[in-house]
Coordinates of C-alpha atoms in Angstrom, one line a residue:
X143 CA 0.0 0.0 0.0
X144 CA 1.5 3.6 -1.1
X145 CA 0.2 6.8 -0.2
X146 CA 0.1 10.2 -2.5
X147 CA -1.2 13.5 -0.7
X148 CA -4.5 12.4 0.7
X149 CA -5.2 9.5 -2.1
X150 CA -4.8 6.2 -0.8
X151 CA -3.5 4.2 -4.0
X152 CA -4.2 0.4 -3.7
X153 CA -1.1 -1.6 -4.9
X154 CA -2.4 -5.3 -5.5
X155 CA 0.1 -8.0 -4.8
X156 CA 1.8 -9.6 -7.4
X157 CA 0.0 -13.1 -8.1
X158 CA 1.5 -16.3 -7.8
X159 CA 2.4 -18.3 -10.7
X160 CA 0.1 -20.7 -11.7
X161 CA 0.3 -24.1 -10.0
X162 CA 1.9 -26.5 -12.9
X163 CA -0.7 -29.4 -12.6
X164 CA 1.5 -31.8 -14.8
X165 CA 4.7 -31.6 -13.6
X166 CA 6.8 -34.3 -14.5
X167 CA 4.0 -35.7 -16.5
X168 CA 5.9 -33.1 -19.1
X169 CA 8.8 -35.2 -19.3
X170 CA 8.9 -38.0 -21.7
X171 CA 11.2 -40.3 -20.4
X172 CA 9.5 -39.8 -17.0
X173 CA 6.2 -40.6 -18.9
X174 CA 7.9 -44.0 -20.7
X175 CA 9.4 -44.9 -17.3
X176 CA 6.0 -44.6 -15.4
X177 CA 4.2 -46.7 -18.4
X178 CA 6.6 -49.0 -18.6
X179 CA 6.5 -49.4 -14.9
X180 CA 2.7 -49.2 -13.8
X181 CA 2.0 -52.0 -16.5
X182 CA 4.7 -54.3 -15.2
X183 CA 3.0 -54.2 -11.5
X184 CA -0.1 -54.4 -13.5
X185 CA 1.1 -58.2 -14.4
X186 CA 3.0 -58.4 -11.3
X187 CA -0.7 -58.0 -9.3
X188 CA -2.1 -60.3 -11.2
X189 CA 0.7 -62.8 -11.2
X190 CA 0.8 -62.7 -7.1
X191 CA -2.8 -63.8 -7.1
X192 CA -2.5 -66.1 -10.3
X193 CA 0.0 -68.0 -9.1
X194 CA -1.1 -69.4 -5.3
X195 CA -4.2 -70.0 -6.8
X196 CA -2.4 -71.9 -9.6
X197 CA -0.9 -73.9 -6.6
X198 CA -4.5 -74.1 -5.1
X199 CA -6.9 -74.4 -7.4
X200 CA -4.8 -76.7 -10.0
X201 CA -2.6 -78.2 -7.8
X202 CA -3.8 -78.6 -4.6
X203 CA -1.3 -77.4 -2.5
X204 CA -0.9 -77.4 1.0
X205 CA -0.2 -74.6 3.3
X206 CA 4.0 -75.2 3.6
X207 CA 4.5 -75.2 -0.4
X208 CA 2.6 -72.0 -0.5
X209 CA 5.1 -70.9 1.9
X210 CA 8.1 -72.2 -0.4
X211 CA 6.6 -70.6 -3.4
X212 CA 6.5 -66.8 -1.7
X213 CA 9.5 -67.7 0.3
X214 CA 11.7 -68.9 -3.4
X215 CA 10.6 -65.2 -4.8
X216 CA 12.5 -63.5 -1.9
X217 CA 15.3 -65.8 -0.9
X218 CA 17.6 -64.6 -3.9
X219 CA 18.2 -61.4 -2.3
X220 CA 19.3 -63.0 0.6
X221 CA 22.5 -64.3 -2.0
X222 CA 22.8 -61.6 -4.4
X223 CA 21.3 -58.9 -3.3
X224 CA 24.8 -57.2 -2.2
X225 CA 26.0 -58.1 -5.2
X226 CA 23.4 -56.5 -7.4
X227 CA 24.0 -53.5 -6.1
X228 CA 27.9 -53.0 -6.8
X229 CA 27.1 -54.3 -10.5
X230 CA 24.2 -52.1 -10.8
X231 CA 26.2 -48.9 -9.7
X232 CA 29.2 -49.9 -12.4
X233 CA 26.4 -50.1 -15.5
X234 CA 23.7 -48.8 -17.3
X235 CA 20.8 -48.6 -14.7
X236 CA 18.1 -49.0 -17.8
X237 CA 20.3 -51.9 -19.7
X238 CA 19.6 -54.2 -16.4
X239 CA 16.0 -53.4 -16.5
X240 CA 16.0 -54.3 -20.3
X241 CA 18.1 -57.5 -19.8
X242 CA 16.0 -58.2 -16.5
X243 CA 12.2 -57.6 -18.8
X244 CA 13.4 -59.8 -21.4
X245 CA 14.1 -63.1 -18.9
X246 CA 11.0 -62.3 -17.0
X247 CA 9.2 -63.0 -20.5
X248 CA 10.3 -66.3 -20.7
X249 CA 10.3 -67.5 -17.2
X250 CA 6.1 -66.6 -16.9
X251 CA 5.5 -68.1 -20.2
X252 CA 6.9 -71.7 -19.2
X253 CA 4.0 -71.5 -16.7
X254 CA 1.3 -71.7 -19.7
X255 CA 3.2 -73.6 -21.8
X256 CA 3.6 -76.4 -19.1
X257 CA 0.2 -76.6 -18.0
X258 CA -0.9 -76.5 -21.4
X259 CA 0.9 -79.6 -22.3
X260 CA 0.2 -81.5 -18.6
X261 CA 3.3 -81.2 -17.9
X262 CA 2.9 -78.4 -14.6
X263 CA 4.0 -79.1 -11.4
X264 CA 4.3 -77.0 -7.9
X265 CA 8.2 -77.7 -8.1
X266 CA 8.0 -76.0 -11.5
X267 CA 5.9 -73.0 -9.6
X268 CA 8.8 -73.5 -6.7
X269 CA 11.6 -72.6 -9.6
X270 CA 9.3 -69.8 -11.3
X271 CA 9.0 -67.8 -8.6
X272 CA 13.2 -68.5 -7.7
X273 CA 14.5 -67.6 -11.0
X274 CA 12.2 -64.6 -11.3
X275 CA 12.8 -63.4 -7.8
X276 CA 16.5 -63.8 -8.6
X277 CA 16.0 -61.8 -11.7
X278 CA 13.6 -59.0 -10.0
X279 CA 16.7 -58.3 -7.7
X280 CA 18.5 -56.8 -10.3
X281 CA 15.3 -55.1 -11.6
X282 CA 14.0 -53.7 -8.4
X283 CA 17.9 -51.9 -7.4
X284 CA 18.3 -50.8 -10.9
X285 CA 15.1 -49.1 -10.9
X286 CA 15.5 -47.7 -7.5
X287 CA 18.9 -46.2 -9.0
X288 CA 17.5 -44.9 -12.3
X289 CA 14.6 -42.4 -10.4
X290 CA 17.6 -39.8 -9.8
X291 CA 18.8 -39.5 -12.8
X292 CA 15.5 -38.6 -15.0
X293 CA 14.4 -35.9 -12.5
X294 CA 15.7 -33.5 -10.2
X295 CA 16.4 -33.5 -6.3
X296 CA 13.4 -32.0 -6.0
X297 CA 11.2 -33.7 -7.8
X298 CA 12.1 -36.8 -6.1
X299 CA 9.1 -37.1 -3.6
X300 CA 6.7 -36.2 -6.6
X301 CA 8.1 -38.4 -8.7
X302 CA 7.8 -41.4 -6.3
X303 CA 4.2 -40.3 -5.7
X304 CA 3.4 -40.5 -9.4
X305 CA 5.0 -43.4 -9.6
X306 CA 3.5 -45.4 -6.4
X307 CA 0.1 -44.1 -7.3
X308 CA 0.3 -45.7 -10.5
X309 CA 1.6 -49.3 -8.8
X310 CA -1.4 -49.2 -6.3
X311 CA -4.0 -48.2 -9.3
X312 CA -2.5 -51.5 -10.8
X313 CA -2.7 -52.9 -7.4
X314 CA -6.1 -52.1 -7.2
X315 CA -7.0 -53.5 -10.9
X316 CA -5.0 -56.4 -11.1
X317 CA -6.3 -58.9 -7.9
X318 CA -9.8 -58.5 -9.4
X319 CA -8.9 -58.7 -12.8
X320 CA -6.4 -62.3 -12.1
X321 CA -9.8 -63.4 -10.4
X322 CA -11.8 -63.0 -13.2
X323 CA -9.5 -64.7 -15.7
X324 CA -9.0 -67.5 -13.0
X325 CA -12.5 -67.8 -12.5
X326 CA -13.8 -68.2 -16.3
X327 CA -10.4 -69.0 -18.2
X328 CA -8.6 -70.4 -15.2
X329 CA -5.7 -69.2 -12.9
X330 CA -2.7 -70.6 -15.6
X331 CA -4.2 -68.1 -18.0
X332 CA -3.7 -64.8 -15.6
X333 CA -0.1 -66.0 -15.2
X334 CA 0.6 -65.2 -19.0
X335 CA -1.0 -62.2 -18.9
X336 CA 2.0 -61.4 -16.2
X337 CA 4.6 -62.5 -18.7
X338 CA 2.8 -60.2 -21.5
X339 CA 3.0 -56.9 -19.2
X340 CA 6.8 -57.6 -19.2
X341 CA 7.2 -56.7 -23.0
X342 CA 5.5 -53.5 -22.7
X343 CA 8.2 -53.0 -19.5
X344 CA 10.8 -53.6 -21.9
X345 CA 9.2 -51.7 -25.0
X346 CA 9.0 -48.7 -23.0
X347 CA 12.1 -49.0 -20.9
X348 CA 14.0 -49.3 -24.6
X349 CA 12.5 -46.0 -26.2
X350 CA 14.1 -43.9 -23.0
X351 CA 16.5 -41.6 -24.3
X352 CA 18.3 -40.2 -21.7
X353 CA 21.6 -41.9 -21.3
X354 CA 23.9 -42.5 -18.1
X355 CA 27.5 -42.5 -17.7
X356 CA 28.7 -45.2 -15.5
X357 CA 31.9 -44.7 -13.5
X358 CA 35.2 -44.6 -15.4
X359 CA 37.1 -48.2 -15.0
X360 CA 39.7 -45.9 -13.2
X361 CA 37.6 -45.2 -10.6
X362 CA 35.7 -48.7 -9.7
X363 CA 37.5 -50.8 -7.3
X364 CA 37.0 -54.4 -6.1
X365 CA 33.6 -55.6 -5.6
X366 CA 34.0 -56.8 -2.3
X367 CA 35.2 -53.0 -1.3
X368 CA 32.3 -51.3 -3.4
X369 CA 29.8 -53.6 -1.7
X370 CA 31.7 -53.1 2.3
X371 CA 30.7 -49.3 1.4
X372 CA 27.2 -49.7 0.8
X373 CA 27.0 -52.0 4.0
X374 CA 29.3 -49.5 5.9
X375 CA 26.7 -46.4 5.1
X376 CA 23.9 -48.0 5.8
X377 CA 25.1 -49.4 9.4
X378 CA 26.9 -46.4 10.0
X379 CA 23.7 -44.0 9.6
X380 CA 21.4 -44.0 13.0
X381 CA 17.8 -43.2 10.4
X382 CA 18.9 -45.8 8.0
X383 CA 20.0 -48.4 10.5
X384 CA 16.6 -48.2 12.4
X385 CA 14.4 -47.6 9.4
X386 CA 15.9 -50.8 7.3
X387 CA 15.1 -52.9 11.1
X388 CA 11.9 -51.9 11.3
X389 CA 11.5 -52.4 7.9
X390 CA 13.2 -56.0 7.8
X391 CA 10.7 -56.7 10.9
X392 CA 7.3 -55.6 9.2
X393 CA 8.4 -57.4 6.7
X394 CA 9.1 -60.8 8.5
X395 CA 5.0 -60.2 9.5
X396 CA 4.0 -59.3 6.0
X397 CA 5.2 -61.7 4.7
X398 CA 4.2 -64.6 7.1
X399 CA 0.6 -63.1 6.3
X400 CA 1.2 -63.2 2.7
X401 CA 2.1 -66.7 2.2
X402 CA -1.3 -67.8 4.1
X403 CA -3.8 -65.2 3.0
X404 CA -5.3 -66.6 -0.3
X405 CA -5.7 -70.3 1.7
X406 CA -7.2 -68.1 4.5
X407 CA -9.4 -66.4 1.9
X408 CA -10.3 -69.9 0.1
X409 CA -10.5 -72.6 3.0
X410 CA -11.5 -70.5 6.1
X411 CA -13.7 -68.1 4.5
X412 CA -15.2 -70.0 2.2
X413 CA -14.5 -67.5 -0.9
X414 CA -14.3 -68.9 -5.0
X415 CA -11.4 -67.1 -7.3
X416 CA -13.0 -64.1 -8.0
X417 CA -14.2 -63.6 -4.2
X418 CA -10.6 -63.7 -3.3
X419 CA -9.3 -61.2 -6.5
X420 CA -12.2 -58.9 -5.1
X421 CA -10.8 -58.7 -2.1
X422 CA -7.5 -57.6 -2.8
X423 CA -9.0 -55.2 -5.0
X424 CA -10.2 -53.7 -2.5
X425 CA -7.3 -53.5 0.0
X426 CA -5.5 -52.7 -2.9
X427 CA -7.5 -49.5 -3.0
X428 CA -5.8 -48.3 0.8
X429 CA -2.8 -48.4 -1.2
X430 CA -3.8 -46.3 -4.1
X431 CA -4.8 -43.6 -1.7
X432 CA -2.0 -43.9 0.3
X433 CA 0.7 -43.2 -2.2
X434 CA -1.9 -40.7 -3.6
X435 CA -1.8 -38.8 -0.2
X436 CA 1.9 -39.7 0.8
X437 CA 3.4 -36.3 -0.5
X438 CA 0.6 -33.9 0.7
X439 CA 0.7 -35.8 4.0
X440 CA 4.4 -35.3 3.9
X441 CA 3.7 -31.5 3.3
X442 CA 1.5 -31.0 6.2
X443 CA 3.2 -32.5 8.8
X444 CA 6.9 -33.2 7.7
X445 CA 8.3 -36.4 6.0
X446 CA 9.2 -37.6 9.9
X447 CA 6.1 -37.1 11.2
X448 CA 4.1 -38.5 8.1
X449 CA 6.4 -41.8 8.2
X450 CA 5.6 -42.4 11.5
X451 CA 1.9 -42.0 11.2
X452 CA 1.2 -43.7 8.3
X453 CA 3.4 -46.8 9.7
X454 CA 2.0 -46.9 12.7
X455 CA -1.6 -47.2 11.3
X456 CA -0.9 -50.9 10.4
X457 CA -0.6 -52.7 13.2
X458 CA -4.2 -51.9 14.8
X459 CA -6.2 -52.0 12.0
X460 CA -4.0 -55.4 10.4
X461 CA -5.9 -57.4 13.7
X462 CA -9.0 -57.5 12.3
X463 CA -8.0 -59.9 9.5
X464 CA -8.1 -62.8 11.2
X465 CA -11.9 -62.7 12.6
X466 CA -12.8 -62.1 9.0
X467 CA -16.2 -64.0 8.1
X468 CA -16.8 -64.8 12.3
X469 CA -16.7 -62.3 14.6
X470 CA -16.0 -59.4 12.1
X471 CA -17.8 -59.2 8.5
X472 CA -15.9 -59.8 5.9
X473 CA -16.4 -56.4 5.0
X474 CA -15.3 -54.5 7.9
X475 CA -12.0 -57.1 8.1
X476 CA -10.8 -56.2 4.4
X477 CA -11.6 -52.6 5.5
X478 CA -9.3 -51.9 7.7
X479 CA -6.9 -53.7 5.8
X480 CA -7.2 -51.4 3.3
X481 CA -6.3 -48.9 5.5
X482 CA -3.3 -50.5 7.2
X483 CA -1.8 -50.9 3.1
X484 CA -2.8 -47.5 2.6
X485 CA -0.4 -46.4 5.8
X486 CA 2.5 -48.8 4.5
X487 CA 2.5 -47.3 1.2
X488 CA 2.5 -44.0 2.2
X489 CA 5.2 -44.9 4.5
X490 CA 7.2 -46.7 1.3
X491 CA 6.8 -43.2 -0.5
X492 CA 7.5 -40.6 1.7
X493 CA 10.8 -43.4 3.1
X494 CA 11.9 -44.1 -0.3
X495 CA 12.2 -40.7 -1.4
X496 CA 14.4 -40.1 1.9
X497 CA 16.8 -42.5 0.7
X498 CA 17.0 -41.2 -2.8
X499 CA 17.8 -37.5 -1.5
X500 CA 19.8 -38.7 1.6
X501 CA 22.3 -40.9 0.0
X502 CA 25.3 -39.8 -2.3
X503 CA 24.2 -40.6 -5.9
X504 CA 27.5 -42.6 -6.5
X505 CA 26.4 -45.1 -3.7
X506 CA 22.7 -45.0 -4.2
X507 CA 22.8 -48.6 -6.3
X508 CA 24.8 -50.3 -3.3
X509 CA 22.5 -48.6 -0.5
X510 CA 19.4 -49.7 -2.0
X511 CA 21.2 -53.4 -2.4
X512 CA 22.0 -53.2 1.1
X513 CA 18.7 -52.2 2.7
X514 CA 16.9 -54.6 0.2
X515 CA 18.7 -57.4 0.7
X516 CA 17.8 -56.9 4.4
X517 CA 14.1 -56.3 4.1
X518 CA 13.8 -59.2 1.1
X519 CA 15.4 -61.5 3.3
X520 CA 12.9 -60.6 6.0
X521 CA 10.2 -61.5 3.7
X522 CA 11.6 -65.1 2.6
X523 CA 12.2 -65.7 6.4
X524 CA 8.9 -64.8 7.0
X525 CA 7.5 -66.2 4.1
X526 CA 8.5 -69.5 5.4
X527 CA 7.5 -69.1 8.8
X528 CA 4.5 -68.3 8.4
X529 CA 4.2 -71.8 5.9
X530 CA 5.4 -73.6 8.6
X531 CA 3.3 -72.1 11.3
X532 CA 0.1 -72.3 9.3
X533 CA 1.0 -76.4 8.3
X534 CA 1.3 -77.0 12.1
X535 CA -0.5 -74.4 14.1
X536 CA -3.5 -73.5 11.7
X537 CA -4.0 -70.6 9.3
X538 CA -5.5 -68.4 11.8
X539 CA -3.3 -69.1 14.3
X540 CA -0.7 -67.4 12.3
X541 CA -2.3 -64.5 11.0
X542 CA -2.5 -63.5 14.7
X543 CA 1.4 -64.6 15.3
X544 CA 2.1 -61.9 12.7
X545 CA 0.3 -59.2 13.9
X546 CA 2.0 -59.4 17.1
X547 CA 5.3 -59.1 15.2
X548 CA 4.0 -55.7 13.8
X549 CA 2.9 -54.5 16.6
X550 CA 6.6 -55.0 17.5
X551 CA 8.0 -53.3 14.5
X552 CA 5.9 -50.4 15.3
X553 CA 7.3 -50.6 18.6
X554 CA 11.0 -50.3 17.5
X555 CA 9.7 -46.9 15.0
X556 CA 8.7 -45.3 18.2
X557 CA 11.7 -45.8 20.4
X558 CA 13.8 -44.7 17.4
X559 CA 15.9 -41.5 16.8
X560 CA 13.0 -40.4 13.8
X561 CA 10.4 -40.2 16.4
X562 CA 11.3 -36.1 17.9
X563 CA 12.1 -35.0 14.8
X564 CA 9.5 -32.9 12.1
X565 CA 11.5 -34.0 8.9
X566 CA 13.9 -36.4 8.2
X567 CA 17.5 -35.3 7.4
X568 CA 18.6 -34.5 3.7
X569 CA 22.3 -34.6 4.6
X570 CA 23.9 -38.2 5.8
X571 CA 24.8 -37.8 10.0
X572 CA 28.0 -37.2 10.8
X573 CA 27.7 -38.5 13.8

């Protein structure tokens, strides 16, 4: 406001510039990476539904090889996850991805072709889900690694929510739509619809044009050093040594429920193939909001404060899935299950994107190894457990075991150094 003489003269306040509503959407190699991406988890949805009711529904498996089967597609991190890493960070992060697409194709199409000839067994399933799980090793750190270099520092958390969002919408589609092919074309013929979301992956990934440079030969030592510095960070660093246990823990529970929840579905609740696919269309739905809300969540509150929240809603509403169809409605169970995906995706977001701004780009490949190879070996562990537990204890018996575990995990988040704080860090500690 300025004055002249006795004339008040109204100044008005420069506007804002318009909000840009697409944001990275403007980037086309952002836009190939995201297709490529959300259509692979598309398959990927539909494959982890199509393939325990493969074991189920064709094969008649009990509760311990369902176990096996989840447990075989995490174990290979447990071998080569720290390995991946150092190989990831000395090559082109989108060649992996291409290389990993292509084998991907081939494994998911011996499924069909087996069954088709008579010849499918659950020790074939059993290798399937090895040999991809080996393969999605070097996928998943590649892809971690590649976010970085197609948008800026700051774009990182949008970027992530973009990208989550479009994983749970698949999410969300793909359980219902692997029940409806199970139920009127049968569960082998969802599996090849996996193995055909692969070559878009690999179409898309291919027509990316921006290119990395991966470090000179002068400047790459031996593997076992490159890999000891990835370990080293991560066990050095008080937020990433307490995030990847609490992490590693969920997981163990996760998992354990995982490996049980479509015989739960089928045998204790009574539900046909597309009952089942319906549900986790529906729980899938917590997650598409939840990486939908992750970065304005994030905003509000800080990225500390939102991490805890959101990971913290899992544990209470996670104990309702075991009365579900007796003492709670079906309904109400898969509910609040929604919910308690919705808070571990938002979690995954707003804790990924900490990682990708936290850690030095040169490392980023090895830290992601590091941390993966923890929480994937968490999941095979648990993955087994809980086959184990639900072959001699019972399938609801276990389901309860697990939640206890996450009530531990959320435990450890709230004794931890992340708890005081408003926002995480976006320099490593020096202490």
């Amino acid at each position: 406001m300025t004055e002249t003489g006795s004339v008040t003269v109204r100044v008005p306040s420069p506007r804002k510039p318009p909000r840009d509503w697409w944001g990275l959407w403007r980037r086309p190699d952002f836009r190939r990476l995201w297709t490529g991406e959300v259509t692979s988890a598309l398959g990927t949805a539909v494959g982890s539904v199509a393939l325990p009711l493969v074991a189920v529904v064709v094969l008649d498996a009990p509760p311990i090889m369902l176990g096996v089967i989840t447990a075989s597609a995490w174990l290979p991190w447990l071998f080569i996850g720290l390995l991946a890493g150092a190989w990831v960070d000395r090559l082109s992060r989108r060649r992996v991805m291409q290389t990993c697409d292509a084998l991907l194709i081939g494994i998911h199409l011996s499924v069909p072709l087996a069954a088709w000839a008579g010849l499918l067994t659950i020790w074939q399933l059993v290798a399937v889900a090895l040999l991809s799980g080996g393969v999605r090793v070097f996928f998943h750190t590649a892809y971690g690694a590649i976010v970085p270099t197609l948008v800026a520092g700051s774009e990182l958390l949008e970027a992530n929510v973009k990208l989550r969002s479009g994983e749970s919408a698949a999410d969300v589609a793909g359980p219902g739509l692997a029940g409806i092919i199970a139920q009127f074309l049968g569960a082998v013929s969802a599996v090849l619809v996996h193995a055909v979301s692969y070559v878009v992956s690999l179409v898309c990934l291919s027509r990316i044009e921006t290119r990395e440079s991966p470090p000179e030969r002068s400047a790459r030592r031996g593997i076992r050093r490159e890999i000891a510095e990835g370990v080293h960070f991560v066990s050095g660093d008080r937020y990433l040594r307490v995030l990847v246990c609490f992490s590693a823990l969920g997981n163990v529970a996760l998992s354990g429920i995982q490996s049980v929840q479509v015989l739960f579905l089928v045998r204790i609740v009574g539900l046909e193939p597309g009952g089942v696919g319906m549900v986790f269309a529906v729980v899938s739905v917590g997650g598409l909001l939840g990486a939908t809300l992750a970065g304005r969540i994030a905003r509000r509150f800080g990225t500390a404060r939102a991490l805890l929240a959101c990971e913290l809603v899992a544990a209470p509403c996670i104990v309702l899935l075991p009365l579900a169809g007796h003492r709670v409605p079906l309904a109400a169970a898969t509910l609040a299950w929604a919910v308690a995906v919705g808070g571990i995706v938002a979690g995954n977001v707003v804790s990924g994107s900490f990682v990708q701004s936290y850690c030095p780009r040169p490392l980023l490949g090895r830290v992601r190894a590091t941390t993966s190879t923890l929480n994937y070996g968490a999941f095979a562990a648990g993955a087994l457990l809980g086959g184990f537990l639900g072959q001699s204890l019972g399938l609801t018996g276990t389901i309860w075991i697990m939640c206890a575990v996450l009530a531990g995990a959320a435990t450890l988040l709230l004794l931890s150094p992340v708890r005081p704080l408003r926002d995480l860090p976006t320099v490593p500690d020096p202490t």
